[in-house]
Tab-separated table of C-alpha atoms in Angstrom:
chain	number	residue	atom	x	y	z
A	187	UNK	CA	153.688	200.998	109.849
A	188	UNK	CA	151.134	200.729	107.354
A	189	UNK	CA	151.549	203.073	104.590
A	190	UNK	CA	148.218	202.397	103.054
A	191	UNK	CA	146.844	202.783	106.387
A	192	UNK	CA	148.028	206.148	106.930
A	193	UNK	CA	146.970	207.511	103.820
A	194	UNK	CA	143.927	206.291	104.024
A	195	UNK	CA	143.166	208.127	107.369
A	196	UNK	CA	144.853	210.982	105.807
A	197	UNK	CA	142.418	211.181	103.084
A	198	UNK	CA	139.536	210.698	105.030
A	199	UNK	CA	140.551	213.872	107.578
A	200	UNK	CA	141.159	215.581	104.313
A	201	UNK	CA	137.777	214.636	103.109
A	202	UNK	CA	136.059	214.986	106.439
A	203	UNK	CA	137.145	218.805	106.425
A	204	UNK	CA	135.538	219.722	102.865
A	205	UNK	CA	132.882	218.490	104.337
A	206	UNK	CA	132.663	220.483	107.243
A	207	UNK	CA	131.684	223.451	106.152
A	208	UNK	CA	127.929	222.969	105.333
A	209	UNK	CA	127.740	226.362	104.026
A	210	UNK	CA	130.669	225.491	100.937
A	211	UNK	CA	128.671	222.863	99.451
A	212	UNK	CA	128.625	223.981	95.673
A	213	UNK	CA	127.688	222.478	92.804
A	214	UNK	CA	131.175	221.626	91.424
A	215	UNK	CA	132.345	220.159	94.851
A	216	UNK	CA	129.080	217.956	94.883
A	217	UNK	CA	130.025	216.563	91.548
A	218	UNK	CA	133.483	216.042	92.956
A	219	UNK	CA	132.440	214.034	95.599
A	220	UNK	CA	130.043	212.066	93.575
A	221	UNK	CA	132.528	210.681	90.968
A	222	UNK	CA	135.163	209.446	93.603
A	223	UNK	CA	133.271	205.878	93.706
A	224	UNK	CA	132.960	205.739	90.308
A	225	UNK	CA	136.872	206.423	89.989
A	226	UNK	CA	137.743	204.216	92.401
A	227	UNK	CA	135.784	201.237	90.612
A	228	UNK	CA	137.140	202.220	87.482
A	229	UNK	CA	140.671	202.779	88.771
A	230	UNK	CA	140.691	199.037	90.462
A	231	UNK	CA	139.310	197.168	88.038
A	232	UNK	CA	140.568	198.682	84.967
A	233	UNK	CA	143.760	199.960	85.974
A	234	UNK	CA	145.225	196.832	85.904
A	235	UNK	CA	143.738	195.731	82.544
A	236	UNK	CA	143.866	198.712	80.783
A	237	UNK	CA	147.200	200.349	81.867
A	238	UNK	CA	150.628	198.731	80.263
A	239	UNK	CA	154.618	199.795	80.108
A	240	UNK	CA	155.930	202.889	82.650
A	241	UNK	CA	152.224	203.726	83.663
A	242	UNK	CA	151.481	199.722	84.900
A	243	UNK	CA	154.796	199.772	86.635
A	244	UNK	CA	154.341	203.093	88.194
A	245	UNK	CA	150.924	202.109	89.107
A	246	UNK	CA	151.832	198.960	90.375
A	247	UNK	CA	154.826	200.317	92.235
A	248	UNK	CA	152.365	202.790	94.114
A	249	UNK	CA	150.135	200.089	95.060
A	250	UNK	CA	153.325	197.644	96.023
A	251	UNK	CA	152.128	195.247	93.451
A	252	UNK	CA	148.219	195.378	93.973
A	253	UNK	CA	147.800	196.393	90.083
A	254	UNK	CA	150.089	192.532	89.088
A	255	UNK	CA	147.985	190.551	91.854
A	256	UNK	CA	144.595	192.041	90.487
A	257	UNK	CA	145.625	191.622	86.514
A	258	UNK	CA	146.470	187.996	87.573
A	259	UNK	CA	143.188	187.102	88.940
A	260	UNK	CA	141.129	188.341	86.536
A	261	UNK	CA	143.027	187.811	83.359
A	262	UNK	CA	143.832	183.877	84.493
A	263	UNK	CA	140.942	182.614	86.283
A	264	UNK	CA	137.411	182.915	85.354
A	265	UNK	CA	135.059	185.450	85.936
A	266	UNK	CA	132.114	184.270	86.841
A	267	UNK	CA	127.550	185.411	87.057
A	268	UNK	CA	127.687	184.142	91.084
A	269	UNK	CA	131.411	184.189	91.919
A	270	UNK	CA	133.694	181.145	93.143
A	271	UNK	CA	135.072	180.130	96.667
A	272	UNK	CA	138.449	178.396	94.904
A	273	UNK	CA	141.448	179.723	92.268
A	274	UNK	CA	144.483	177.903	90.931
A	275	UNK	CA	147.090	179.715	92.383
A	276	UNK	CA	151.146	179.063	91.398
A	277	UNK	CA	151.317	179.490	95.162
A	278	UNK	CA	149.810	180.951	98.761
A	279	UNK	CA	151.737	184.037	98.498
A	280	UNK	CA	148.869	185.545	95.606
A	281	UNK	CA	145.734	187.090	97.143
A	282	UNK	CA	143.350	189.717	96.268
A	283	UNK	CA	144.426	192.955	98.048
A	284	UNK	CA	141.738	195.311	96.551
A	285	UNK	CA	138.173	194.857	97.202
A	286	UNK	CA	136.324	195.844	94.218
A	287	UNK	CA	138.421	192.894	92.092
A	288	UNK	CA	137.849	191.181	94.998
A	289	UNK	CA	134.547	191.536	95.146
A	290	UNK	CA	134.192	190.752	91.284
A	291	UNK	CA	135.893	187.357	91.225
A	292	UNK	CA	134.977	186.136	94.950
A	293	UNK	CA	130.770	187.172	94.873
A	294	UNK	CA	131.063	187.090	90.829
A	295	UNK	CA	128.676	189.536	88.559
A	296	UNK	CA	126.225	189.988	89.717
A	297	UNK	CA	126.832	191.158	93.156
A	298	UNK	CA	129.438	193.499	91.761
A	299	UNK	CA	127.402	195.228	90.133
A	300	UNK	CA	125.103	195.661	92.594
A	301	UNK	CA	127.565	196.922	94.787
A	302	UNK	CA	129.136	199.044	92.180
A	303	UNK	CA	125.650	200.674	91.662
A	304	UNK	CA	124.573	201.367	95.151
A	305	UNK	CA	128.561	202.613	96.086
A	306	UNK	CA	127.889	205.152	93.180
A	307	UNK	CA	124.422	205.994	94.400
A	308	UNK	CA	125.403	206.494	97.998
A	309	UNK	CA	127.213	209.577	97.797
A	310	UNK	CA	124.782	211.738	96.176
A	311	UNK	CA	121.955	210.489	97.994
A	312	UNK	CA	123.961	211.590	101.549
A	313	UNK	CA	125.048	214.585	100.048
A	314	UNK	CA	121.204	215.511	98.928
A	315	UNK	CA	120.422	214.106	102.426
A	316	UNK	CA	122.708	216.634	104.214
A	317	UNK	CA	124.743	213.737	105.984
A	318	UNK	CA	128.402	214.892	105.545
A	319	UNK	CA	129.793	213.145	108.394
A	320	UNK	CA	128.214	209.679	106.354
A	321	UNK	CA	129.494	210.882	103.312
A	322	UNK	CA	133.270	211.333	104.632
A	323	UNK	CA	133.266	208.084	105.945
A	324	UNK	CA	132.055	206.345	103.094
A	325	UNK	CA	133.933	208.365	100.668
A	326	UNK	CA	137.089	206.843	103.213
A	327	UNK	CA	135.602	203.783	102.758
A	328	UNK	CA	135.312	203.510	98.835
A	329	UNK	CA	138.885	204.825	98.232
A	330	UNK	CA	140.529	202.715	100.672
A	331	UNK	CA	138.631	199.852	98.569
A	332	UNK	CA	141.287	200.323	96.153
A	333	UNK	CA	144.079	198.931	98.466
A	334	UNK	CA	142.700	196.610	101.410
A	335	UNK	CA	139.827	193.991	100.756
A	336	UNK	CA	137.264	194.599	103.279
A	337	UNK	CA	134.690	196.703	101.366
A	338	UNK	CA	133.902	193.962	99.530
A	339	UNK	CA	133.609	191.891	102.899
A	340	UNK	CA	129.822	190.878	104.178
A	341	UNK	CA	130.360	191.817	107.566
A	342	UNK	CA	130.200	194.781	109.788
A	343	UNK	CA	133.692	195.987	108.491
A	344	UNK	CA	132.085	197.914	105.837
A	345	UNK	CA	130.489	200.649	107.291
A	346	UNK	CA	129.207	202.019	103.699
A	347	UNK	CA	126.926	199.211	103.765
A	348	UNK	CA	125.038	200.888	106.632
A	349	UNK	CA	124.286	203.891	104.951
A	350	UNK	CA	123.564	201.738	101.575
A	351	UNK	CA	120.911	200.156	104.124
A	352	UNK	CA	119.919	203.345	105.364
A	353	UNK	CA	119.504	204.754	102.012
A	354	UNK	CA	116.766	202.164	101.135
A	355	UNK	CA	114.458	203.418	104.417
């Protein structure tokens, strides 16, 4: 049983049922809405650097040792503009489990911030748009970033990247 699993799909039914009613859409629960990205960005990649003693450990216990796998990466290899395809590694067992650090040290820069700037634009735009349902999903999307690596994955297992496409036309 994956426990990361089920809370993400327990966030996203949460999520999916403020957004149901089309009628409730204030002003506070826009901004709301709008800052998860940001927090989730923020969370991944400076939780880990920015978070020391009982907080790391808590943090790190919560995320069965995502927080000491991402501090790893980006505190011993190098960051780089356009990313690299190879790490020194003590052994197979490390990997990146979290797709925004993911993201950072695989594509590099560049591409994270791109991605960090259209995730954070995304929300507001479906929100403005009326597309709850899109919002919900991508909302799912961006938070489960923070645990499994496949937002930051090119291929159709990002769904956000649709509606980033979809935003543009």
């Amino acid at each position: 049983v994956s426990y990361t699993g089920m809370l993400i799909v327990m966030i996203y039914l949460v999520l999916n049922y403020l957004l149901s009613d089309k009628k409730d859409m204030t002003y506070a629960k826009r901004r709301f809405l709008s800052v998860i990205s940001p927090c989730a960005i923020a969370f991944s990649v400076g939780g880990p650097l920015v978070l020391s003693g009982k907080m790391f450990e808590l943090a790190d216990k919560a995320m069965s040792t995502r927080f000491t796998l991402s501090r790893y990466f980006m505190t011993t290899q190098k960051i780089q503009m356009f990313g690299t395809g190879s790490f020194d590694l003590p052994d197979q067992s490390y990997n990146i489990d979290c797709s925004y650090v993911y993201a950072l040290m695989h594509y590099g820069i560049i591409y994270f911030g791109i991605f960090a700037i259209l995730s954070m634009l995304l929300i507001p735009h479906l929100l403005r748009e009326k597309k709850y349902t899109e919002a919900a999903i991508s909302l799912g999307c961006f938070i489960a970033g923070i645990t499994e690596p496949f937002l930051a994955n090119t291929s159709f297992k990002n769904l956000s990247m649709i509606f980033i496409g979809s935003m543009f036309y």
